[in-house]
Coordinates of C-alpha atoms in Angstrom, one line a residue:
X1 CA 56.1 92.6 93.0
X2 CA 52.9 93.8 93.9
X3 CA 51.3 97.2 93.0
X4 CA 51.2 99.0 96.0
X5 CA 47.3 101.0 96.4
X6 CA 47.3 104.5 96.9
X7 CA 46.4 104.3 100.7
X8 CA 49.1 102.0 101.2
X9 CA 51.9 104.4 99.5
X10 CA 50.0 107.2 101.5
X11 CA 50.4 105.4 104.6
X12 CA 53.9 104.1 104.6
X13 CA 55.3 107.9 103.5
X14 CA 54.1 109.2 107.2
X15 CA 56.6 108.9 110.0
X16 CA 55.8 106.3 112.7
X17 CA 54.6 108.7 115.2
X18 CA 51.7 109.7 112.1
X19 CA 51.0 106.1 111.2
X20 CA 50.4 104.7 115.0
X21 CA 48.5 107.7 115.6
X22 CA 46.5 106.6 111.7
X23 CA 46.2 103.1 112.6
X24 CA 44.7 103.4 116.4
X25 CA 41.8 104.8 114.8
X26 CA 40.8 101.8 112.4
X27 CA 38.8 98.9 113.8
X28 CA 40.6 96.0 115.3
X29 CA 39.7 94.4 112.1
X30 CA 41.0 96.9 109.6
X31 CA 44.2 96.8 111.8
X32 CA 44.7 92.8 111.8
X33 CA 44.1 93.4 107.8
X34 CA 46.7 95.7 107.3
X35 CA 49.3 94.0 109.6
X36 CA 48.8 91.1 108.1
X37 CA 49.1 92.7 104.7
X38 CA 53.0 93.7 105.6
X39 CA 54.4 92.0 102.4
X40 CA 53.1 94.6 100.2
X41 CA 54.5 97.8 102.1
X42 CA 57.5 96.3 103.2
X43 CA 61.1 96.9 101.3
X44 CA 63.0 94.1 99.7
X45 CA 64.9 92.4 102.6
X46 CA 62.6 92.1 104.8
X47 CA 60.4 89.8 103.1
X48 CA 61.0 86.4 101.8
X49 CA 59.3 85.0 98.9
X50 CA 59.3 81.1 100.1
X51 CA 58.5 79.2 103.5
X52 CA 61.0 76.8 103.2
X53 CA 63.0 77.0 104.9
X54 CA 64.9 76.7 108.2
X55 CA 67.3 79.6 109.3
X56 CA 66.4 83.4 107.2
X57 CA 68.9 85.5 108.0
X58 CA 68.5 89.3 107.6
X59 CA 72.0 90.8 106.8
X60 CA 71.6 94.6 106.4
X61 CA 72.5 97.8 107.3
X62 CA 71.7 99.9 110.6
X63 CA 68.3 101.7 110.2
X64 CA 67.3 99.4 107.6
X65 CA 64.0 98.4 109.3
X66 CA 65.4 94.6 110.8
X67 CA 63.6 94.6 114.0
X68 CA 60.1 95.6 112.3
X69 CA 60.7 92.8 110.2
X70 CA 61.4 90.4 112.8
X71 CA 58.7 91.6 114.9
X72 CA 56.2 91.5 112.3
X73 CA 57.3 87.7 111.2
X74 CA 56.9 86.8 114.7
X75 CA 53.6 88.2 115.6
X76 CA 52.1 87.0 112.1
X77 CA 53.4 83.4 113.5
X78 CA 51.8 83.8 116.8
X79 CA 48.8 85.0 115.4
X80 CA 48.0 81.7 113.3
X81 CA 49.1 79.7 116.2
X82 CA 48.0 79.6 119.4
X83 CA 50.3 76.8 120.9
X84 CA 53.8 78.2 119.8
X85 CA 56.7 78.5 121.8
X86 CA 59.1 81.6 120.6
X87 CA 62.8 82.0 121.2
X88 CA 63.6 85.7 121.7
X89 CA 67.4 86.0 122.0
X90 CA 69.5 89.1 122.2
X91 CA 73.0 90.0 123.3
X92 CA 71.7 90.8 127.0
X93 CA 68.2 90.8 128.4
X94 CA 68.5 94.6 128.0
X95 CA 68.5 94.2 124.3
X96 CA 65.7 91.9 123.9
X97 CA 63.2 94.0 126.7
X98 CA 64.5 97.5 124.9
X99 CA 64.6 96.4 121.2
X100 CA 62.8 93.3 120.4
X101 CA 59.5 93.9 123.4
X102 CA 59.4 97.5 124.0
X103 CA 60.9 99.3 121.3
X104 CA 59.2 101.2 118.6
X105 CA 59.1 98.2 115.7
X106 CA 59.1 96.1 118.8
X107 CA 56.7 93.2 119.7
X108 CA 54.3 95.2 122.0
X109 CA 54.3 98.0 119.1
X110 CA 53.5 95.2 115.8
X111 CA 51.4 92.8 118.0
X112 CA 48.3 95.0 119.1
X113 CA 47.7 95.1 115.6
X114 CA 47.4 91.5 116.0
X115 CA 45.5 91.5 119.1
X116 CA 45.9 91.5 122.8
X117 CA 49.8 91.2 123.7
X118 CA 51.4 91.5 127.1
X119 CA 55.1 91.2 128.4
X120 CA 55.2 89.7 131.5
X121 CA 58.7 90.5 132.9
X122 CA 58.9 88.9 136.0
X123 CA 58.1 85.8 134.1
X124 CA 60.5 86.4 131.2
X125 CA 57.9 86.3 128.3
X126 CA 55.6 87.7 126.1
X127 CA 52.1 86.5 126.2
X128 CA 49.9 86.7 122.6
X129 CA 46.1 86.9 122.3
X130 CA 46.2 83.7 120.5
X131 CA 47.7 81.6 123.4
X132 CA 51.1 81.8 122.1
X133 CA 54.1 82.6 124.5
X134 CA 57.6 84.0 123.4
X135 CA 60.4 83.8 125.9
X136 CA 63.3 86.2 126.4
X137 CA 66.7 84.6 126.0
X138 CA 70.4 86.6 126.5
X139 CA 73.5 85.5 124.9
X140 CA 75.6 86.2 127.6
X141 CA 74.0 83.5 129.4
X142 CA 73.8 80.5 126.8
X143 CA 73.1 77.8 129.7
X144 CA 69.5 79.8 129.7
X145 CA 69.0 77.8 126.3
X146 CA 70.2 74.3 127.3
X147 CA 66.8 72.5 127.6
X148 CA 64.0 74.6 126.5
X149 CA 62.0 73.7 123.6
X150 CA 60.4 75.5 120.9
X151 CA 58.4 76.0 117.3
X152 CA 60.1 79.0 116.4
X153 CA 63.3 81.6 117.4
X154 CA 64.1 85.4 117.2
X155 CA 67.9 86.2 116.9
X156 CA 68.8 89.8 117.0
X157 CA 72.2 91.5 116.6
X158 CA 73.7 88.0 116.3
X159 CA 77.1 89.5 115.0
X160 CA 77.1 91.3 118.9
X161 CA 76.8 88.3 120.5
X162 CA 79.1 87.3 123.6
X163 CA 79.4 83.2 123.7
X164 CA 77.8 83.1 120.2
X165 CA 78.9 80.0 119.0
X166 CA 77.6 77.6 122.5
X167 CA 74.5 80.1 122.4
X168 CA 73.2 79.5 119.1
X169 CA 74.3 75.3 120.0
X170 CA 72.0 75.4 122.9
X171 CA 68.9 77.2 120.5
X172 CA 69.6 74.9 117.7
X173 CA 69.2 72.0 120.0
X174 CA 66.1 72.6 121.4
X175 CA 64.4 74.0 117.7
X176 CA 62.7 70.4 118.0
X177 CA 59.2 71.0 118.6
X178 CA 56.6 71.0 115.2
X179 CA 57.0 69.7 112.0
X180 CA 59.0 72.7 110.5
X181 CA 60.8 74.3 113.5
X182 CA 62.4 78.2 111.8
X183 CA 65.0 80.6 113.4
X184 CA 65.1 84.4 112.2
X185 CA 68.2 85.7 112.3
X186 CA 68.4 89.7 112.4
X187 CA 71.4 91.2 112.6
X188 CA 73.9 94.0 111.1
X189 CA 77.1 92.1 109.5
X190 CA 80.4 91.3 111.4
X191 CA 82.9 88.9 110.1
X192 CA 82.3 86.0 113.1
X193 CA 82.8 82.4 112.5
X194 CA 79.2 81.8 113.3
X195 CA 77.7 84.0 110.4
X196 CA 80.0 82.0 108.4
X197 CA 78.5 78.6 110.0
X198 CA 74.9 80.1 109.4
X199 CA 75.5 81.6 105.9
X200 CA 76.7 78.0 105.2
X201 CA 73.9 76.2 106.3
X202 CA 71.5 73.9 103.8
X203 CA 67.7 75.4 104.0
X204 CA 69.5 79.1 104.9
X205 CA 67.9 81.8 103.2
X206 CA 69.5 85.2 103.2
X207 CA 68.3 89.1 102.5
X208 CA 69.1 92.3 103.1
X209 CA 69.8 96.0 102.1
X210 CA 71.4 98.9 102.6
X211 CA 70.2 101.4 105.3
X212 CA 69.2 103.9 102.5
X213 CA 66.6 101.3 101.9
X214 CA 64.0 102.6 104.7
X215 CA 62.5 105.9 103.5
X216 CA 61.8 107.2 107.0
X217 CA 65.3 107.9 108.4
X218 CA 66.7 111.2 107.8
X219 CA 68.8 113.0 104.8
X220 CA 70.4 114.7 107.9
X221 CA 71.2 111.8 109.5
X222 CA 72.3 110.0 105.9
X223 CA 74.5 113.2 105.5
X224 CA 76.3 112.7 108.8
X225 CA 77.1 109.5 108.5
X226 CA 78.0 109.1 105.2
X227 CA 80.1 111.8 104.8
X228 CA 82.0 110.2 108.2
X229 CA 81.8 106.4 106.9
X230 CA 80.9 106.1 103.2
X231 CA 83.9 104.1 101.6
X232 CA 85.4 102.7 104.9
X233 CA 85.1 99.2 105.9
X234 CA 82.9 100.5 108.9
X235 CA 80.5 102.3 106.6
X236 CA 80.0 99.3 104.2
X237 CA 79.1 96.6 107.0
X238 CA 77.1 99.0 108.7
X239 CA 75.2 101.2 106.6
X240 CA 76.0 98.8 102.9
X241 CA 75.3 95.4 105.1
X242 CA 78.2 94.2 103.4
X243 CA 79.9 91.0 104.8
X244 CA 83.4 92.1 104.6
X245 CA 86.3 89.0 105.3
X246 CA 90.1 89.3 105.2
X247 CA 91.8 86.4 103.0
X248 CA 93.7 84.1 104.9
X249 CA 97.5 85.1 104.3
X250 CA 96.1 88.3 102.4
X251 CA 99.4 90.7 102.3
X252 CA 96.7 93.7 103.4
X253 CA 94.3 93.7 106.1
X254 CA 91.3 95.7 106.6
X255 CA 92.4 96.8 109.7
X256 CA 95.7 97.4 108.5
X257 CA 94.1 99.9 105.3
X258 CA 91.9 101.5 108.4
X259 CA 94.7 102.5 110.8
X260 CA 96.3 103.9 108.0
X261 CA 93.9 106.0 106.2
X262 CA 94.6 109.9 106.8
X263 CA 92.0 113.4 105.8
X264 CA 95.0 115.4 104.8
X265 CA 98.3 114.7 103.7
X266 CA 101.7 117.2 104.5
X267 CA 103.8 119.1 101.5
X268 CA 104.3 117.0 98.9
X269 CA 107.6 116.6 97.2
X270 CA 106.9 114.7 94.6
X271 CA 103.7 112.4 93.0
X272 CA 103.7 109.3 90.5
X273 CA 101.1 107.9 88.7
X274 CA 100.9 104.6 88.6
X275 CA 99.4 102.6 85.5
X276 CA 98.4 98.9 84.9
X277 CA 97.0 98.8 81.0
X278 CA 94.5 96.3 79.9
X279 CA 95.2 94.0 77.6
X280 CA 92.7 95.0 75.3
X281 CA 89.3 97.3 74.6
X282 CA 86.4 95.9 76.9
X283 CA 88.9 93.2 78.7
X284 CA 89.8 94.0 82.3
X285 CA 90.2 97.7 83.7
X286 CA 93.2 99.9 83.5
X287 CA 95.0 100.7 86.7
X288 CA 95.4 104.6 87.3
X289 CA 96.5 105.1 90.8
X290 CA 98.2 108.6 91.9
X291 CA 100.8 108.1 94.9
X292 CA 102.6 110.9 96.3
X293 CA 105.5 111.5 98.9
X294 CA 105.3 113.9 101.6
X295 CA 108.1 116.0 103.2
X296 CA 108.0 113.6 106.0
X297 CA 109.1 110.5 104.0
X298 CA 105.8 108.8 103.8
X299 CA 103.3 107.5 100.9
X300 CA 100.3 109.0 100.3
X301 CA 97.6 107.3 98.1
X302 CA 96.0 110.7 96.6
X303 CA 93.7 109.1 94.1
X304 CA 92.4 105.8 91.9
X305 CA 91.2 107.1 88.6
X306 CA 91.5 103.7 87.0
X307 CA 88.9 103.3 84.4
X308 CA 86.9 100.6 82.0
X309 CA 86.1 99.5 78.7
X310 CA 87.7 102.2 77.0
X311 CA 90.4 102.2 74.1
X312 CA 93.9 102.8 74.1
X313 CA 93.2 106.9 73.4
X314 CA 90.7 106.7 76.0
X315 CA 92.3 105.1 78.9
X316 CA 95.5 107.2 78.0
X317 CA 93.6 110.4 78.2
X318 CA 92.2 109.2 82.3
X319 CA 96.0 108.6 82.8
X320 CA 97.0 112.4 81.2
X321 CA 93.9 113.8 83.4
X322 CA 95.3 112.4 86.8
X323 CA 98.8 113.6 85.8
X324 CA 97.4 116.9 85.4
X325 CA 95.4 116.8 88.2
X326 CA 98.2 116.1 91.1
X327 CA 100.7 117.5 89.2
X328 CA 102.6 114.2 88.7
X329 CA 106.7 114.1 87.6
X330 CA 106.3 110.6 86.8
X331 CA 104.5 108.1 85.1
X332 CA 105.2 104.6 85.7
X333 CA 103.5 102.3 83.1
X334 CA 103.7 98.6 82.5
X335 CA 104.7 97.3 79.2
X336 CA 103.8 93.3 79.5
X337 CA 100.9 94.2 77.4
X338 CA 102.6 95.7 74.7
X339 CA 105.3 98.3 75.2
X340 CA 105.5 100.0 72.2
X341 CA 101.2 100.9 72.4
X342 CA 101.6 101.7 75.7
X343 CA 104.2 104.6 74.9
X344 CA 102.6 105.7 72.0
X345 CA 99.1 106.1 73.3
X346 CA 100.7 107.8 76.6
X347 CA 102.6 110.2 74.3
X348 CA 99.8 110.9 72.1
X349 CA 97.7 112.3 75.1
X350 CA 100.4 114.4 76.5
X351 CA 103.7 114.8 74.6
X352 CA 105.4 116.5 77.5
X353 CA 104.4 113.9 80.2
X354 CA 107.1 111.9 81.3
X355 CA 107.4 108.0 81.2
X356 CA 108.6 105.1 82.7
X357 CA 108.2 102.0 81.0
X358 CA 108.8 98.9 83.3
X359 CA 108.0 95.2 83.4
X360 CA 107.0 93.1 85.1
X361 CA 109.2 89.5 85.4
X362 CA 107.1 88.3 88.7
X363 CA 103.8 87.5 90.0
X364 CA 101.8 90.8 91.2
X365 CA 101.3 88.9 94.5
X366 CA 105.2 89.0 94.9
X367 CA 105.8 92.5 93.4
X368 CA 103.3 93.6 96.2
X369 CA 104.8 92.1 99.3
X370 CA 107.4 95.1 99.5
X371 CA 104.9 97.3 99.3
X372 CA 102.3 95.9 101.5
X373 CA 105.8 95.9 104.6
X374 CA 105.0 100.0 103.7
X375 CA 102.1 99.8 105.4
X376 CA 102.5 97.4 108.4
X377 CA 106.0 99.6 108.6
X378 CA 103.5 103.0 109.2
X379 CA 104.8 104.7 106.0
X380 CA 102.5 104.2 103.9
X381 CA 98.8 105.6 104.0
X382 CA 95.8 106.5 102.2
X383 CA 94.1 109.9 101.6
X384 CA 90.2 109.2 102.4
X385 CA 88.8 106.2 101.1
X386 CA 89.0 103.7 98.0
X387 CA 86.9 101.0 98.1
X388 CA 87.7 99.7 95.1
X389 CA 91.3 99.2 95.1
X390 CA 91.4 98.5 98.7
X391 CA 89.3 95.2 97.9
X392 CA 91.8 94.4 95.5
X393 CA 94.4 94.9 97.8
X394 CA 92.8 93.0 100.3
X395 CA 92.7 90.1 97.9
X396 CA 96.6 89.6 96.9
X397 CA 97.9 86.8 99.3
X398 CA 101.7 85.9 100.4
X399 CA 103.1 83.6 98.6
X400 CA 101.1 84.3 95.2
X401 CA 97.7 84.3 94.1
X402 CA 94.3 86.7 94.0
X403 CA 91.2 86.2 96.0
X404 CA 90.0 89.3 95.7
X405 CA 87.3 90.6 92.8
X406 CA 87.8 90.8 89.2
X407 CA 89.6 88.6 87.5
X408 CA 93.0 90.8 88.1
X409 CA 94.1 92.9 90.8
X410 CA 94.9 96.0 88.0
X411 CA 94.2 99.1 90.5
X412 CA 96.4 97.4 93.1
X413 CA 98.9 96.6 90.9
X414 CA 99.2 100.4 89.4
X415 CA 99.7 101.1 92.7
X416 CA 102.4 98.7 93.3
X417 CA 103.9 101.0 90.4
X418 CA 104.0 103.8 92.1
X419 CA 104.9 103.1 95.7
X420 CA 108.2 101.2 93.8
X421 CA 109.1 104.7 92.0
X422 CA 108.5 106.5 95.3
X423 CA 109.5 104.6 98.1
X424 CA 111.6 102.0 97.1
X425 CA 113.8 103.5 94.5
X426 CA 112.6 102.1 91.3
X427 CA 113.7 98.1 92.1
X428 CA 110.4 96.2 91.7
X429 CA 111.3 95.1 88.0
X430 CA 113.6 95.5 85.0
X431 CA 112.9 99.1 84.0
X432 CA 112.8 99.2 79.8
X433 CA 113.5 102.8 79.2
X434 CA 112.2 106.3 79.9
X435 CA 110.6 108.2 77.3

């Protein structure tokens, strides 16, 4: 990357309302210089190192600075060249005038750096210095797209799109004019079949970030939020910018996992620790998942404390500490990986915790279906949030098989472990003996 010089850092630490105030007072000149110099203050994401292309699509988080990006690409276009034709489409005219023309990292605020720049509304467009013209476009009336031509297109908050799929059909068909017609795509992740279609697209390029990423928003605001969403599957598309898709047949849903999740659980009558081990020292993690049952019949996922990479004394000391921590009756171990280890490691890091040995005769896939009928059943929940092990849930589908990451679902499976001994009286598998 390039270093950044000192006026630059001391520019871009201001808030907006100190830069516009900064850059008014430079020549015209001065101001085309440094808006044309936006690749070397700008964050990772909203930059892209190569021109060729034909769809960039800027996945990222709210607040991450996607509509000064795309208003800065788009006003560096017009600049160059004075015959273009722009696409600005939004969910609703509303959106395009208020975000993409008027709004603080709008056109009208990026373009006077470039020059002259007017919105005509009457007329539906924004007129550049240069001769360029940049026409506003709403989703919830695609027919607005079906014969217009242009160089270039704006897409903002695609994933909010109404009539997405015949909107973007009617823009796509008319990207015909020039040699190298482009479409920016801006937009905060949902999981809609057109992101797919665009994410899958030959010449696509994609970048993005998390909304932490811009310096100028708030640690109030960050505190807020994050202490409401961090973890969920809200919080991850829309402050992360994660792209987050159920598995076709996937016992566990997203949804599911959301309606479910609690901030405090009732009296708790008893609490298992579940346990997956690894196979070995650095291979995949060991599953350490505490479940307990309330006075009210129902499951309550307290904690995953599985851990990685560590020995047998090491991950046997995590599964001791959980114990300890919920005050556990039970632990609930797999022996596939060798039995007589996993007893005498869990022994040697608490002699008086108790143990039950079991194993496993059928797929996890299969061993999880009862448990996953917990859940859509309403009696099953979990206490705050647990990214991890929820993606692994997520990725165990009917019938057999894991789609989800890793090479083994180990924190979902420990959990399997648990709900059995809790909720479904110990019949998962062949239990080996209690130590």
């Amino acid at each position: 990357m390039t270093p950044r010089d000192p006026m630059i850092e001391e520019l871009i630490a201001l808030d907006d309302a100190e830069q516009a105030r900064i850059i008014a007072r430079l020549t015209p000149s001065r101001r085309l210089e440094l808006a044309t110099r936006w690749s070397i203050y700008a964050h990772a994401g909203q930059t892209v190192a190569d021109n060729d292309w034909t769809v960039w699509l800027i996945q990222a988080g709210r607040g991450f600075g996607k509509t000064r990006a795309g208003a800065q690409w788009v006003c560096a276009q017009a600049a160059d060249r004075g015959d273009l034709r722009i696409a600005l489409v939004g969910a609703n005219r509303r959106d395009v005038e208020t975000v993409m023309v008027r709004g603080p990292a709008g056109l009208l605020a990026i373009g006077r750096h470039y020059g002259a720049v007017k919105y005509r509304p009457s007329h539906n467009m924004v007129e550049f210095g240069s001769g360029a013209k940049a026409f506003v476009y709403a989703a919830e009336s695609p027919e607005g797209l079906r014969g217009p031509e242009h160089h270039v297109a704006w897409c903002d908050e695609l994933a909010k799109w109404r009539n997405a799929d015949a909107t973007w059909d009617n823009l796509m068909m008319g990207m015909r004019m020039g040699e190298r017609p482009q479409t920016l795509v801006t937009t905060t992740p949902r999981v809609i079949p057109l992101l797919r279609r665009i994410r899958a697209m030959p010449g696509v390029r994609i970048t993005g970030g998390r909304s932490r990423d811009n310096r100028h928003l708030s640690e109030s605001w960050f505190a807020q939020i994050e202490g409401a969403y961090a973890g969920t599957r809200l919080g991850r598309q829309e402050l992360e910018g994660e792209l987050i898709e159920d598995v076709a047949g996937a016992l566990w849903s997203r949804a599911m996992i959301e309606e479910r999740r609690v901030d405090a659980v009732p009296t708790l009558v008893r609490v298992v620790v579940g346990v997956d081990p690894p196979a070995g020292v650095g291979g995949d993690a060991c599953g350490i998942v505490a479940v307990g049952k309330g006075v009210d019949g129902h499951a309550y996922v307290l904690e995953d404390a599985s851990v990685s990479g560590l020995s047998p004394e090491g991950w046997a000391g995590a599964v001791a500490a959980c114990a300890g921590r919920h005050g556990a009756d039970r632990v609930v171990a797999e022996s596939n990986q060798g039995g007589a280890m996993v007893a005498s490691v869990l022994r040697a890091a608490d002699a008086g915790l108790p143990v039950r040995l079991v194993h496993a005769s059928r797929g996890k896939a299969a061993r999880a279906e009862p448990v996953a009928a917990l859940y859509e059943g309403g009696r099953a929940f979990h206490v705050r949030t647990f990214p991890a092990l929820e993606d692994e849930l997520c990725g165990l589908v009917s019938g057999g098989g894991y789609e989800g990451p890793g090479r083994s679902p180990d924190r979902a499976d420990a959990l399997v472990w648990a709900m059995f001994e809790l909720m479904l009286g110990g019949r998962g598998e062949a239990v080996v003996r209690v130590l």
